[in-house]
């Protein structure tokens, strides 16, 4: 997969994308992530990316020209278009990201992520350029950069060969609707706090049953909304 990001803060991405699993995925050529500075696609000498809203009012609006030019340049350079490409705008007004949406996005060949700022974006970007608006949750941030990084992380770990087999299978089987069972590591007795004895028994079928029950119990208690979805699927 190739992911192009359009942003006015390219430096924000470097630390996050060049560490851990995403770094390894890039090294293994499972994903290529390219960060573009929106200002490089402006036409005026001040590299302005925003302007005052028509009709008046406070704040600034992101101009359509640099965003259209950036997307067109990315498409031209790599001859990417059509069904394998998804152009995404990160916005609080979008469809909320969940495991199922991340899974669907992980099947595209190319993603172009547009990070918005200020009070908003010229509506023509949404209407004529963007395929899909995505939100990472019901809260407002200063920009779409953190949401873009969250989306990238959730998608990249689902690309085949990025994670170890066990983890990816687990997340697939319940599509994120089952919470994790409690986990423990050494020591078995930490300051008088004991690990459940079943986990020390070596009886692996019994351990699997315990874990499944614990995961279902936890999901039912903490996320009744997810628990209902689990019941519906069966
Ligand atoms: N909840 C999110 C995304 C972006 C954002 C912005 C229009 C504001 C939160 C376009 C308005 C972008 C989210 C930038 N805040 N702020 O996913």
XYZ file of C-alpha atoms and ligand atoms in Angstrom:
251
model
C 0.000 0.000 0.000
C 1.016 3.595 -0.636
C -0.268 6.360 1.675
C 0.171 10.035 0.728
C -0.504 12.655 3.405
C -1.191 16.322 2.665
C -0.463 18.600 5.651
C 0.828 22.026 6.661
C 2.795 20.357 9.514
C 4.921 17.637 7.864
C 7.276 17.447 10.854
C 4.493 16.184 13.108
C 4.538 12.833 11.262
C 8.218 11.963 11.410
C 8.491 10.702 15.004
C 5.318 8.617 14.852
C 5.821 7.002 11.442
C 9.510 6.233 11.887
C 9.069 4.051 14.982
C 7.974 0.568 15.883
C 5.568 -1.416 13.706
C 5.032 1.288 11.096
C 8.787 1.681 10.680
C 9.142 -2.086 10.250
C 6.222 -2.220 7.780
C 7.938 0.444 5.661
C 11.297 -1.348 5.872
C 9.580 -4.566 4.684
C 7.991 -2.632 1.784
C 4.493 -3.447 3.004
C 3.647 0.264 2.982
C 5.176 3.468 1.669
C 4.122 6.648 3.466
C 4.865 9.971 1.781
C 4.281 13.277 3.555
C 3.581 16.351 1.395
C 3.775 19.946 2.553
C 0.593 21.675 1.364
C 2.513 24.948 1.030
C 4.583 23.410 -1.774
C 1.414 23.412 -3.886
C 0.515 27.080 -3.426
C 0.887 29.499 -6.333
C 1.400 32.783 -4.476
C 4.741 33.962 -3.115
C 3.502 33.961 0.502
C 2.552 30.262 0.243
C -0.878 31.053 1.656
C -3.159 28.050 2.242
C -6.195 29.837 3.719
C -8.447 32.842 3.192
C -11.371 34.734 4.746
C -14.825 33.172 4.510
C -17.285 34.452 1.879
C -20.276 35.920 3.680
C -18.104 37.099 6.535
C -17.538 35.680 9.991
C -14.624 34.792 12.211
C -11.713 32.543 11.338
C -10.160 31.333 8.140
C -11.085 28.714 5.558
C -8.626 26.440 3.754
C -8.463 27.353 0.080
C -9.334 24.758 -2.566
C -6.482 25.499 -4.999
C -3.464 24.101 -3.066
C -5.400 21.010 -1.969
C -6.621 20.203 -5.510
C -3.113 20.827 -6.882
C -1.512 18.568 -4.267
C -3.909 15.683 -4.985
C -3.494 16.123 -8.753
C 0.306 16.136 -8.438
C 0.236 12.911 -6.391
C -2.090 11.237 -8.901
C -0.013 12.353 -11.884
C 3.313 11.272 -10.417
C 2.223 7.731 -9.664
C -0.569 7.260 -12.198
C -2.873 6.295 -9.391
C -6.588 6.649 -9.772
C -9.728 4.617 -10.084
C -10.909 1.884 -7.781
C -7.667 1.262 -5.910
C -7.445 4.854 -4.654
C -9.381 6.484 -1.804
C -9.107 10.234 -1.096
C -9.894 10.841 2.578
C -10.470 14.034 4.572
C -10.018 13.842 8.349
C -12.808 15.888 9.915
C -15.037 15.817 13.012
C -17.998 15.622 10.614
C -16.908 12.336 9.056
C -17.894 8.723 9.619
C -16.381 7.512 12.866
C -13.362 5.244 12.484
C -13.799 1.728 13.850
C -12.099 -1.627 13.293
C -14.442 -2.495 10.414
C -13.658 0.760 8.570
C -9.900 0.274 9.158
C -10.218 -3.231 7.684
C -11.976 -1.905 4.564
C -9.364 0.837 4.086
C -6.538 -1.722 4.438
C -7.694 -3.269 1.119
C -6.959 -0.149 -0.970
C -3.768 0.164 -2.982
C -3.492 3.937 -2.413
C -4.815 6.291 0.245
C -4.511 10.075 0.069
C -5.124 11.667 3.483
C -5.929 15.380 3.662
C -5.343 17.075 7.040
C -7.567 20.087 7.532
C -7.102 23.083 9.821
C -8.694 26.279 11.077
C -12.446 26.596 11.197
C -12.859 24.496 8.101
C -12.227 23.646 4.493
C -13.746 25.065 1.335
C -16.828 22.929 0.706
C -15.785 22.221 -2.911
C -12.920 20.053 -1.599
C -15.454 17.812 0.129
C -17.894 17.881 -2.759
C -15.656 17.349 -5.776
C -12.335 15.923 -4.549
C -12.841 13.808 -1.445
C -14.259 10.273 -1.578
C -14.815 9.856 2.121
C -14.758 11.973 5.318
C -13.528 10.199 8.441
C -13.502 11.223 12.119
C -11.596 9.479 14.899
C -14.195 10.449 17.520
C -16.533 13.123 18.813
C -14.035 15.785 19.841
C -12.404 18.735 18.097
C -8.652 18.954 17.526
C -6.527 21.767 16.123
C -5.822 19.807 12.949
C -6.332 16.557 11.075
C -2.719 15.387 11.626
C -3.280 13.304 14.777
C -6.425 11.706 13.277
C -4.418 10.882 10.105
C -1.724 9.177 12.209
C -4.355 7.218 14.154
C -5.921 6.100 10.866
C -2.528 5.112 9.413
C -1.656 3.065 12.520
C -5.013 1.264 12.542
C -4.777 0.459 8.798
C -1.076 -0.460 8.498
C -1.212 -3.129 11.220
C -3.962 -4.873 9.188
C -1.895 -5.133 5.992
C -0.990 -8.826 5.489
C 2.537 -9.581 6.714
C 2.851 -6.518 8.964
C 1.869 -8.196 12.240
C 2.554 -11.706 13.443
C -0.153 -14.180 12.362
C -1.711 -14.668 15.801
C -2.543 -11.037 16.456
C -4.035 -10.270 13.070
C -6.254 -13.367 13.155
C -7.528 -12.427 16.588
C -8.557 -8.926 15.613
C -10.223 -10.238 12.458
C -12.343 -12.861 14.163
C -14.430 -10.352 16.109
C -13.717 -7.209 14.117
C -12.764 -5.291 17.240
C -16.011 -6.034 19.058
C -14.485 -8.183 21.792
C -12.365 -6.602 24.520
C -9.079 -8.235 25.529
C -8.962 -10.812 28.330
C -6.815 -9.966 31.398
C -3.118 -10.674 30.875
C -0.321 -11.398 33.346
C 3.419 -11.902 33.265
C 5.989 -12.847 35.914
C 6.095 -12.908 38.886
C 3.132 -15.192 39.708
C 2.947 -13.507 43.117
C 3.643 -9.767 42.972
C 3.450 -8.134 46.424
C 0.747 -10.599 47.441
C -1.271 -10.032 44.252
C -1.682 -13.433 42.609
C -2.100 -14.500 39.001
C -5.244 -16.653 38.439
C -4.012 -20.259 39.061
C -5.574 -21.609 35.816
C -2.969 -19.615 33.837
C -0.170 -21.502 35.630
C -1.794 -24.933 35.129
C -0.378 -25.682 31.676
C -3.877 -26.857 30.641
C -4.115 -24.898 27.396
C -7.653 -25.843 26.320
C -8.887 -24.798 29.799
C -6.881 -21.558 29.550
C -8.524 -20.772 26.194
C -11.994 -21.286 27.726
C -11.079 -19.055 30.698
C -9.790 -16.314 28.405
C -12.857 -16.390 26.169
C -15.197 -16.206 29.162
C -13.166 -13.386 30.729
C -13.190 -11.426 27.449
C -16.971 -11.836 27.074
C -17.588 -10.881 30.736
C -15.453 -7.776 30.410
C -17.115 -6.769 27.129
C -20.608 -7.254 28.626
C -19.741 -5.159 31.710
C -17.799 -2.353 30.079
C -19.172 -2.165 26.535
C -22.755 -3.414 26.392
C -22.998 -1.794 22.936
C -20.244 -4.085 21.599
C -21.659 -7.095 23.454
C -24.983 -6.680 21.615
C -23.122 -6.670 18.279
C -21.409 -9.963 19.246
C -24.784 -11.592 19.980
C -26.252 -10.403 16.671
C -23.409 -11.938 14.614
C -23.985 -15.451 15.897
N -12.420 13.999 15.423
C -11.071 15.446 14.039
C -10.580 15.726 12.784
C -10.080 17.000 12.495
C -10.103 17.968 13.492
C -10.530 20.097 11.144
C -12.702 20.616 9.481
C -11.588 20.842 11.621
C -11.056 16.449 14.992
C -11.615 19.886 9.009
C -12.672 21.114 10.793
C -10.552 19.611 9.840
C -11.613 14.098 14.392
C -9.336 19.815 12.008
N -10.577 17.666 14.718
N -9.701 19.261 13.289
O -11.319 13.154 13.698
